[in-house]
Amino acid sequence: MSAETTTGPTEDQVEILEYNFNKVNKHPDPTTLCLIAAEAGLTEEETQKWFKQRLAQWRRSEGLPSECRSVTD
């Protein structure tokens, strides 16, 4: 039984996204984002949205505000 929905990336896609987030770059530039999107089989918009949400989640887990640009804010 498959839980395939259009609401988000599949487990395999999340694995690729997580790997890139943790090992490559938490702030991918447009070129890198494009490559990650292609690798995961997602659109650049979906990939960017995932990175933005994942970064906010990571910042909260690190005890940082989810949106600030620098540590001095």
XYZ file of N, CA and C in Angstrom:
219
model
N 0.844 -1.203 0.000
C 0.000 0.000 0.000
C 0.879 1.253 0.000
N 0.651 2.111 -0.960
C 1.503 3.288 -1.125
C 0.829 4.536 -0.573
N 1.613 5.334 0.116
C 1.097 6.584 0.671
C 1.504 7.755 -0.229
N 1.522 7.506 -1.518
C 1.962 8.499 -2.498
C 0.957 9.659 -2.563
N 1.417 10.855 -2.230
C 0.559 12.031 -2.338
C 1.343 13.155 -2.977
N 0.660 14.197 -3.359
C 1.354 15.329 -3.978
C 1.665 16.417 -2.953
N 1.557 16.084 -1.667
C 1.763 17.111 -0.642
C 3.219 17.300 -0.255
N 4.101 16.423 -0.691
C 5.495 16.598 -0.322
C 6.370 15.537 -0.950
N 7.666 15.667 -0.731
C 8.608 14.714 -1.315
C 8.431 13.304 -0.743
N 8.795 12.308 -1.524
C 8.768 10.921 -1.068
C 9.931 10.687 -0.117
N 9.934 9.529 0.509
C 11.035 9.190 1.428
C 12.382 9.260 0.729
N 12.437 8.721 -0.487
C 13.695 8.737 -1.252
C 14.139 10.163 -1.553
N 13.182 11.010 -1.907
C 13.505 12.405 -2.207
C 13.990 13.120 -0.949
N 13.323 12.866 0.166
C 13.728 13.489 1.433
C 15.146 13.056 1.800
N 15.469 11.798 1.520
C 16.818 11.298 1.799
C 17.866 12.113 1.026
N 17.592 12.375 -0.238
C 18.501 13.182 -1.074
C 18.583 14.607 -0.528
N 17.433 15.183 -0.191
C 17.386 16.554 0.335
C 18.142 16.648 1.664
N 17.877 15.700 2.555
C 18.550 15.688 3.859
C 20.054 15.556 3.699
N 20.468 14.664 2.794
C 21.911 14.472 2.571
C 22.547 15.794 2.148
N 21.934 16.456 1.172
C 22.480 17.724 0.682
C 22.443 18.798 1.757
N 21.375 18.818 2.545
C 21.255 19.806 3.625
C 22.363 19.613 4.657
N 22.589 18.368 5.057
C 23.547 18.086 6.131
C 24.997 18.024 5.668
N 25.225 17.517 4.457
C 26.599 17.269 4.021
C 27.126 18.300 3.026
N 26.230 18.919 2.266
C 26.691 19.802 1.199
C 26.524 21.270 1.578
N 25.269 21.714 1.745
C 25.049 23.144 1.953
C 23.654 23.396 2.489
N 23.569 24.154 3.582
C 22.257 24.530 4.111
C 21.666 25.703 3.339
N 22.516 26.417 2.594
C 22.081 27.567 1.789
C 22.543 27.373 0.348
N 21.923 26.443 -0.401
C 22.407 26.197 -1.763
C 22.176 27.397 -2.682
N 23.147 27.675 -3.544
C 22.966 28.736 -4.536
C 22.049 28.206 -5.646
N 21.573 29.090 -6.536
C 20.616 28.657 -7.561
C 21.089 27.465 -8.403
N 22.376 27.416 -8.721
C 22.905 26.305 -9.525
C 22.839 24.997 -8.750
N 23.291 25.040 -7.491
C 23.270 23.852 -6.643
C 21.833 23.404 -6.406
N 20.939 24.357 -6.156
C 19.528 24.068 -5.944
C 18.950 23.336 -7.151
N 19.305 23.808 -8.339
C 18.852 23.203 -9.590
C 19.334 21.755 -9.686
N 20.594 21.516 -9.331
C 21.160 20.167 -9.379
C 20.492 19.245 -8.354
N 20.254 19.763 -7.153
C 19.591 18.968 -6.111
C 18.171 18.627 -6.558
N 17.484 19.612 -7.120
C 16.117 19.396 -7.604
C 16.098 18.299 -8.676
N 17.051 18.374 -9.608
C 17.132 17.377 -10.675
C 17.414 15.988 -10.095
N 18.343 15.937 -9.146
C 18.698 14.660 -8.520
C 17.504 14.045 -7.791
N 16.729 14.897 -7.120
C 15.592 14.421 -6.329
C 14.332 14.241 -7.173
N 14.343 14.782 -8.395
C 13.150 14.701 -9.232
C 12.048 15.645 -8.776
N 12.452 16.780 -8.220
C 11.503 17.799 -7.759
C 11.713 19.065 -8.577
N 10.760 20.001 -8.488
C 10.964 21.294 -9.130
C 11.892 22.128 -8.251
N 12.486 23.156 -8.836
C 13.351 24.042 -8.041
C 12.544 24.719 -6.941
N 11.283 25.066 -7.251
C 10.424 25.730 -6.250
C 10.204 24.805 -5.052
N 9.871 23.538 -5.342
C 9.644 22.572 -4.261
C 10.911 22.390 -3.427
N 12.033 22.313 -4.112
C 13.312 22.106 -3.431
C 13.653 23.304 -2.558
N 13.466 24.503 -3.117
C 13.747 25.735 -2.360
C 12.850 25.827 -1.134
N 11.576 25.492 -1.317
C 10.613 25.535 -0.213
C 11.027 24.550 0.881
N 11.439 23.353 0.466
C 11.865 22.346 1.433
C 13.072 22.839 2.211
N 14.074 23.408 1.514
C 15.276 23.912 2.186
C 14.922 25.026 3.161
N 14.016 25.905 2.767
C 13.622 27.025 3.631
C 12.970 26.502 4.918
N 12.049 25.544 4.760
C 11.374 24.968 5.926
C 12.350 24.177 6.786
N 13.239 23.432 6.134
C 14.206 22.603 6.858
C 15.195 23.483 7.620
N 15.581 24.603 7.015
C 16.502 25.521 7.671
C 15.850 26.129 8.911
N 14.587 26.516 8.804
C 13.865 27.072 9.951
C 13.773 26.028 11.071
N 13.499 24.782 10.681
C 13.414 23.682 11.644
C 14.781 23.480 12.317
N 15.849 23.509 11.532
C 17.201 23.338 12.063
C 17.553 24.478 13.014
N 17.238 25.709 12.624
C 17.540 26.874 13.466
C 16.836 26.758 14.814
N 15.558 26.342 14.790
C 14.819 26.165 16.050
C 15.481 25.095 16.907
N 15.917 24.003 16.281
C 16.554 22.927 17.044
C 17.887 23.378 17.631
N 18.508 24.373 17.008
C 19.770 24.925 17.511
C 19.520 26.072 18.501
N 18.248 26.358 18.764
C 17.910 27.436 19.685
C 18.059 28.814 19.075
N 17.994 28.893 17.746
C 18.122 30.169 17.052
C 16.758 30.607 16.538
N 16.560 31.930 16.351
C 15.310 32.367 15.737
C 15.221 31.790 14.322
N 14.020 31.426 13.866
C 13.907 30.744 12.578
C 14.154 31.652 11.391
N 14.107 32.964 11.566
C 14.227 33.845 10.409
C 15.400 34.814 10.403
N 16.103 34.976 11.505
C 17.104 36.042 11.541
C 18.267 35.764 10.582
N 18.916 36.827 10.162
C 19.993 36.711 9.174
C 21.369 36.555 9.828
N 21.507 37.015 11.069
C 22.809 36.896 11.719
C 22.649 36.604 13.194
N 23.724 36.200 13.800
C 23.700 35.843 15.218
C 23.484 37.068 16.096
N 23.799 38.257 15.580
C 23.697 39.473 16.378
C 22.280 40.054 16.459
N 21.343 39.513 15.674
C 19.964 40.039 15.718
C 19.361 39.916 17.099
